[in-house]
Amino acid sequence: MTTTLREVGDAVAADGFSFVEATTMQALLDAAGLRDWQGFAASWDDLGLDTYMADGGRYRRRRHAAFALSAGGIRRKPHQPHYQSRDYNPLNGGLERWFEPITEAIATHPALEAVLKTCFALFDPLTPAGTKPEVWHTEVHQFRVEARAGETGRPTPEGMHRDGVDWVLVMLVRRENVSSGTTTIHDLAGRPLGSFTLRHPLESAVVDDARVFHGVTPVDPVDPARPAFRDVLVATMRRA
């Protein structure tokens, strides 16, 4: 039985989050025009080093872009810094972080457009009419967290956190030679609500950022002699 977008939305409305299986996300993205997933995923091989890591780590690579997302479509905004207050990111927050921009080829890629269309179709109806914006400020991050002998990769070095937005999508693009990387969800009182591991491309976590905390356990190489990394796409939506 195919899970519908409405059913995913109902799960988020009920629990504050949902784990979306790869087959479900594949169907949703196909309906939104997904093409050339392999070409899209290959772009994670060309990410810049994240030099803002307050823990001194050099295990994270990323690119970033901002978009205006509405019923009228998708418009890329001028390149801008990513900012989180220390209330939401006590490790790396409190400053403007300028990351290398997502390339134009990826910003206009049908896979990313399908992801953004699906985010709008999922999250906009979940937003109360009185607080729903005409246009959502949407940020997209390409992340690669690397693990090697002697350096664990930490997908969420700030620990359990909220992002300071309205809605969050975390989608697995690729896992290569890594163990763990388990996503955990807690309520605002710190009580655990669920956990799952994104293991297959397109598997996703969708999160109501106002209602729950989320975090991901560190990753280590299975075989230290081989490259080990975890690639994800993160899309966030907030009222501008």
mmCIF file of C-alpha atoms in Angstrom:
data_model
loop_
_atom_site.group_PDB
_atom_site.id
_atom_site.type_symbol
_atom_site.label_atom_id
_atom_site.label_comp_id
_atom_site.label_asym_id
_atom_site.label_seq_id
_atom_site.Cartn_x
_atom_site.Cartn_y
_atom_site.Cartn_z
ATOM 1 C CA MET A 1 0.000 0.000 0.000
ATOM 2 C CA THR A 2 1.414 3.365 -1.000
ATOM 3 C CA THR A 3 1.721 6.012 1.710
ATOM 4 C CA THR A 4 0.316 9.338 0.574
ATOM 5 C CA LEU A 5 1.524 12.856 1.282
ATOM 6 C CA ARG A 6 -1.583 13.338 3.421
ATOM 7 C CA GLU A 7 -0.665 10.333 5.562
ATOM 8 C CA VAL A 8 2.869 11.649 6.108
ATOM 9 C CA GLY A 9 1.378 15.004 7.088
ATOM 10 C CA ASP A 10 -1.042 13.316 9.484
ATOM 11 C CA ALA A 11 1.871 11.557 11.196
ATOM 12 C CA VAL A 12 3.746 14.844 11.606
ATOM 13 C CA ALA A 13 0.617 16.544 12.939
ATOM 14 C CA ALA A 14 0.086 13.745 15.462
ATOM 15 C CA ASP A 15 3.662 13.136 16.628
ATOM 16 C CA GLY A 16 5.721 16.166 15.602
ATOM 17 C CA PHE A 17 7.824 14.069 13.232
ATOM 18 C CA SER A 18 7.718 11.206 10.763
ATOM 19 C CA PHE A 19 10.186 8.706 9.336
ATOM 20 C CA VAL A 20 9.506 8.394 5.614
ATOM 21 C CA GLU A 21 10.615 5.190 3.911
ATOM 22 C CA ALA A 22 12.566 5.339 0.663
ATOM 23 C CA THR A 23 9.762 3.832 -1.441
ATOM 24 C CA THR A 24 7.305 6.406 -0.124
ATOM 25 C CA MET A 25 9.643 9.327 -0.747
ATOM 26 C CA GLN A 26 10.473 7.973 -4.196
ATOM 27 C CA ALA A 27 6.780 7.978 -5.120
ATOM 28 C CA LEU A 28 6.240 11.486 -3.728
ATOM 29 C CA LEU A 29 9.260 12.888 -5.554
ATOM 30 C CA ASP A 30 8.403 11.074 -8.780
ATOM 31 C CA ALA A 31 5.013 12.770 -8.688
ATOM 32 C CA ALA A 32 6.805 16.119 -8.294
ATOM 33 C CA GLY A 33 9.056 15.569 -11.323
ATOM 34 C CA LEU A 34 12.131 13.788 -9.943
ATOM 35 C CA ARG A 35 14.741 12.990 -12.591
ATOM 36 C CA ASP A 36 18.454 12.142 -12.665
ATOM 37 C CA TRP A 37 18.845 11.190 -9.021
ATOM 38 C CA GLN A 38 22.289 9.726 -9.705
ATOM 39 C CA GLY A 39 23.563 12.958 -11.198
ATOM 40 C CA PHE A 40 22.114 14.890 -8.279
ATOM 41 C CA ALA A 41 23.707 12.583 -5.693
ATOM 42 C CA ALA A 42 27.096 12.791 -7.429
ATOM 43 C CA SER A 43 27.264 16.519 -6.638
ATOM 44 C CA TRP A 44 28.012 15.645 -2.992
ATOM 45 C CA ASP A 45 31.525 14.786 -4.205
ATOM 46 C CA ASP A 46 32.101 18.540 -4.724
ATOM 47 C CA LEU A 47 31.419 20.172 -1.362
ATOM 48 C CA GLY A 48 33.583 22.700 0.459
ATOM 49 C CA LEU A 49 35.039 22.169 3.921
ATOM 50 C CA ASP A 50 33.000 23.585 6.812
ATOM 51 C CA THR A 51 35.587 25.751 8.575
ATOM 52 C CA TYR A 52 33.229 27.059 11.266
ATOM 53 C CA MET A 53 33.305 23.993 13.499
ATOM 54 C CA ALA A 54 33.819 25.248 17.053
ATOM 55 C CA ASP A 55 34.898 21.769 18.134
ATOM 56 C CA GLY A 56 37.889 22.067 15.792
ATOM 57 C CA GLY A 57 36.681 19.221 13.619
ATOM 58 C CA ARG A 58 37.376 18.994 9.912
ATOM 59 C CA TYR A 59 34.929 16.197 9.236
ATOM 60 C CA ARG A 60 32.046 18.153 7.655
ATOM 61 C CA ARG A 61 31.657 19.445 4.113
ATOM 62 C CA ARG A 62 28.713 21.446 2.836
ATOM 63 C CA ARG A 63 27.122 23.826 0.362
ATOM 64 C CA HIS A 64 24.182 26.119 1.081
ATOM 65 C CA ALA A 65 21.506 28.119 -0.742
ATOM 66 C CA ALA A 66 18.362 30.072 0.106
ATOM 67 C CA PHE A 67 15.100 30.046 -1.826
ATOM 68 C CA ALA A 68 11.709 31.723 -1.764
ATOM 69 C CA LEU A 69 9.105 28.969 -1.868
ATOM 70 C CA SER A 70 5.431 29.596 -2.537
ATOM 71 C CA ALA A 71 2.411 28.303 -4.411
ATOM 72 C CA GLY A 72 3.733 30.325 -7.335
ATOM 73 C CA GLY A 73 6.954 28.365 -7.552
ATOM 74 C CA ILE A 74 10.600 28.379 -6.503
ATOM 75 C CA ARG A 75 12.929 31.368 -6.694
ATOM 76 C CA ARG A 76 16.556 31.305 -5.640
ATOM 77 C CA LYS A 77 17.573 34.176 -3.367
ATOM 78 C CA PRO A 78 20.943 35.949 -3.548
ATOM 79 C CA HIS A 79 23.648 34.010 -1.743
ATOM 80 C CA GLN A 80 23.571 34.779 1.963
ATOM 81 C CA PRO A 81 25.002 33.520 5.237
ATOM 82 C CA HIS A 82 23.432 30.827 7.339
ATOM 83 C CA TYR A 83 22.652 32.131 10.821
ATOM 84 C CA GLN A 84 21.419 30.423 13.977
ATOM 85 C CA SER A 85 21.307 32.026 17.396
ATOM 86 C CA ARG A 86 23.118 30.340 20.257
ATOM 87 C CA ASP A 87 19.693 29.537 21.689
ATOM 88 C CA TYR A 88 19.347 26.963 18.922
ATOM 89 C CA ASN A 89 22.977 26.107 18.199
ATOM 90 C CA PRO A 90 25.169 26.661 21.270
ATOM 91 C CA LEU A 91 28.210 25.190 19.510
ATOM 92 C CA ASN A 92 28.293 26.969 16.140
ATOM 93 C CA GLY A 93 25.594 29.622 16.489
ATOM 94 C CA GLY A 94 25.808 33.343 17.069
ATOM 95 C CA LEU A 95 27.640 34.285 13.898
ATOM 96 C CA GLU A 96 27.003 34.543 10.176
ATOM 97 C CA ARG A 97 28.425 31.461 8.488
ATOM 98 C CA TRP A 98 29.201 31.858 4.811
ATOM 99 C CA PHE A 99 29.347 28.508 3.069
ATOM 100 C CA GLU A 100 30.137 27.805 -0.552
ATOM 101 C CA PRO A 101 26.950 28.202 -2.598
ATOM 102 C CA ILE A 102 25.068 25.303 -4.075
ATOM 103 C CA THR A 103 25.961 25.299 -7.749
ATOM 104 C CA GLU A 104 23.461 26.672 -10.244
ATOM 105 C CA ALA A 105 23.230 23.255 -11.901
ATOM 106 C CA ILE A 106 22.080 21.710 -8.621
ATOM 107 C CA ALA A 107 19.895 24.656 -7.580
ATOM 108 C CA THR A 108 17.857 24.177 -10.754
ATOM 109 C CA HIS A 109 18.168 20.381 -10.878
ATOM 110 C CA PRO A 110 14.851 18.520 -11.232
ATOM 111 C CA ALA A 111 15.676 16.418 -8.174
ATOM 112 C CA LEU A 112 16.050 19.456 -5.929
ATOM 113 C CA GLU A 113 13.004 21.103 -7.460
ATOM 114 C CA ALA A 114 11.020 17.935 -6.723
ATOM 115 C CA VAL A 115 12.224 17.974 -3.111
ATOM 116 C CA LEU A 116 11.234 21.615 -2.644
ATOM 117 C CA LYS A 117 7.837 21.140 -4.276
ATOM 118 C CA THR A 118 7.207 18.163 -2.009
ATOM 119 C CA CYS A 119 8.269 20.142 1.073
ATOM 120 C CA PHE A 120 5.803 22.891 0.183
ATOM 121 C CA ALA A 121 3.017 20.412 -0.512
ATOM 122 C CA LEU A 122 3.665 18.696 2.831
ATOM 123 C CA PHE A 123 4.401 21.564 5.196
ATOM 124 C CA ASP A 124 2.289 24.447 3.907
ATOM 125 C CA PRO A 125 -1.023 22.666 4.652
ATOM 126 C CA LEU A 126 0.229 21.781 8.149
ATOM 127 C CA THR A 127 0.701 25.459 8.971
ATOM 128 C CA PRO A 128 -2.260 27.246 10.620
ATOM 129 C CA ALA A 129 -3.896 29.725 8.254
ATOM 130 C CA GLY A 130 -3.341 32.606 10.655
ATOM 131 C CA THR A 131 0.435 32.148 10.634
ATOM 132 C CA LYS A 132 0.964 30.854 7.106
ATOM 133 C CA PRO A 133 3.203 33.150 5.018
ATOM 134 C CA GLU A 134 2.684 33.979 1.365
ATOM 135 C CA VAL A 135 6.316 33.026 0.763
ATOM 136 C CA TRP A 136 8.465 30.667 2.818
ATOM 137 C CA HIS A 137 12.128 31.423 3.495
ATOM 138 C CA THR A 138 13.684 28.090 2.595
ATOM 139 C CA GLU A 139 17.293 27.041 3.104
ATOM 140 C CA VAL A 140 18.934 24.003 1.548
ATOM 141 C CA HIS A 141 22.121 22.377 2.805
ATOM 142 C CA GLN A 142 24.193 19.670 1.178
ATOM 143 C CA PHE A 143 26.112 17.910 3.978
ATOM 144 C CA ARG A 144 28.833 15.298 3.901
ATOM 145 C CA VAL A 145 30.052 14.062 7.283
ATOM 146 C CA GLU A 146 33.265 12.098 6.965
ATOM 147 C CA ALA A 147 34.635 9.527 9.391
ATOM 148 C CA ARG A 148 38.153 8.195 9.527
ATOM 149 C CA ALA A 149 40.464 6.373 11.897
ATOM 150 C CA GLY A 150 41.020 8.695 14.833
ATOM 151 C CA GLU A 151 38.254 11.163 13.891
ATOM 152 C CA THR A 152 34.611 10.326 14.418
ATOM 153 C CA GLY A 153 32.150 12.151 12.178
ATOM 154 C CA ARG A 154 29.454 14.058 14.062
ATOM 155 C CA PRO A 155 26.332 14.867 12.011
ATOM 156 C CA THR A 156 24.926 17.031 14.833
ATOM 157 C CA PRO A 157 27.897 18.182 16.922
ATOM 158 C CA GLU A 158 25.601 20.547 18.824
ATOM 159 C CA GLY A 159 23.699 17.517 20.166
ATOM 160 C CA MET A 160 19.930 17.299 20.477
ATOM 161 C CA HIS A 161 18.637 20.548 19.040
ATOM 162 C CA ARG A 162 16.014 22.559 17.241
ATOM 163 C CA ASP A 163 16.927 24.561 14.149
ATOM 164 C CA GLY A 164 14.947 27.718 14.893
ATOM 165 C CA VAL A 165 12.677 27.259 11.860
ATOM 166 C CA ASP A 166 9.165 25.936 11.297
ATOM 167 C CA TRP A 167 9.764 22.724 9.335
ATOM 168 C CA VAL A 168 12.725 20.461 8.611
ATOM 169 C CA LEU A 169 13.359 17.701 6.074
ATOM 170 C CA VAL A 170 16.469 15.528 6.382
ATOM 171 C CA MET A 171 16.941 13.167 3.438
ATOM 172 C CA LEU A 172 19.657 10.547 3.081
ATOM 173 C CA VAL A 173 21.557 10.765 -0.173
ATOM 174 C CA ARG A 174 24.254 8.158 0.443
ATOM 175 C CA ARG A 175 25.934 6.145 3.196
ATOM 176 C CA GLU A 176 29.364 4.729 2.502
ATOM 177 C CA ASN A 177 31.255 2.494 4.939
ATOM 178 C CA VAL A 178 29.856 4.040 8.137
ATOM 179 C CA SER A 179 28.206 2.624 11.236
ATOM 180 C CA SER A 180 25.543 4.221 13.433
ATOM 181 C CA GLY A 181 24.191 7.673 12.495
ATOM 182 C CA THR A 182 20.929 7.038 14.329
ATOM 183 C CA THR A 183 18.375 9.843 14.385
ATOM 184 C CA THR A 184 16.684 10.401 17.742
ATOM 185 C CA ILE A 185 13.629 12.548 18.434
ATOM 186 C CA HIS A 186 12.760 14.027 21.835
ATOM 187 C CA ASP A 187 9.857 16.169 22.968
ATOM 188 C CA LEU A 188 10.412 19.611 24.456
ATOM 189 C CA ALA A 189 10.702 18.105 27.935
ATOM 190 C CA GLY A 190 13.543 15.872 26.762
ATOM 191 C CA ARG A 191 11.551 12.642 26.676
ATOM 192 C CA PRO A 192 12.448 10.282 23.804
ATOM 193 C CA LEU A 193 9.742 9.914 21.170
ATOM 194 C CA GLY A 194 11.465 7.677 18.647
ATOM 195 C CA SER A 195 14.643 6.716 16.861
ATOM 196 C CA PHE A 196 15.553 5.366 13.438
ATOM 197 C CA THR A 197 18.567 5.146 11.145
ATOM 198 C CA LEU A 198 18.506 6.534 7.611
ATOM 199 C CA ARG A 199 20.134 3.678 5.697
ATOM 200 C CA HIS A 200 18.824 3.868 2.140
ATOM 201 C CA PRO A 201 18.888 6.796 -0.318
ATOM 202 C CA LEU A 202 15.706 8.922 -0.078
ATOM 203 C CA GLU A 203 14.837 7.762 3.439
ATOM 204 C CA SER A 204 13.876 10.922 5.310
ATOM 205 C CA ALA A 205 12.997 12.484 8.628
ATOM 206 C CA VAL A 206 10.398 15.260 8.586
ATOM 207 C CA VAL A 207 10.192 17.390 11.703
ATOM 208 C CA ASP A 208 7.963 20.042 13.260
ATOM 209 C CA ASP A 209 10.799 22.141 14.683
ATOM 210 C CA ALA A 210 8.570 23.942 17.192
ATOM 211 C CA ARG A 211 7.501 20.686 18.838
ATOM 212 C CA VAL A 212 10.515 18.374 18.944
ATOM 213 C CA PHE A 213 14.277 18.179 19.265
ATOM 214 C CA HIS A 214 16.298 16.022 16.894
ATOM 215 C CA GLY A 215 19.855 14.743 16.792
ATOM 216 C CA VAL A 216 22.018 12.146 15.078
ATOM 217 C CA THR A 217 24.584 9.896 16.740
ATOM 218 C CA PRO A 218 28.216 10.011 15.510
ATOM 219 C CA VAL A 219 29.417 7.840 12.653
ATOM 220 C CA ASP A 220 32.599 5.766 12.484
ATOM 221 C CA PRO A 221 34.190 3.903 9.594
ATOM 222 C CA VAL A 222 33.411 0.217 9.310
ATOM 223 C CA ASP A 223 36.710 -0.297 7.486
ATOM 224 C CA PRO A 224 39.192 2.447 8.485
ATOM 225 C CA ALA A 225 41.214 1.810 5.322
ATOM 226 C CA ARG A 226 38.346 2.926 3.069
ATOM 227 C CA PRO A 227 36.564 6.286 2.635
ATOM 228 C CA ALA A 228 33.620 6.615 5.018
ATOM 229 C CA PHE A 229 30.924 9.275 4.859
ATOM 230 C CA ARG A 230 27.242 10.097 5.293
ATOM 231 C CA ASP A 231 25.610 12.427 2.731
ATOM 232 C CA VAL A 232 22.318 14.170 3.496
ATOM 233 C CA LEU A 233 20.183 16.932 2.071
ATOM 234 C CA VAL A 234 18.572 19.219 4.653
ATOM 235 C CA ALA A 235 15.779 21.619 3.707
ATOM 236 C CA THR A 236 14.242 24.008 6.244
ATOM 237 C CA MET A 237 11.237 26.303 5.917
ATOM 238 C CA ARG A 238 10.428 29.268 8.116
ATOM 239 C CA ARG A 239 8.233 32.292 8.048
ATOM 240 C CA ALA A 240 10.353 35.138 6.670
#
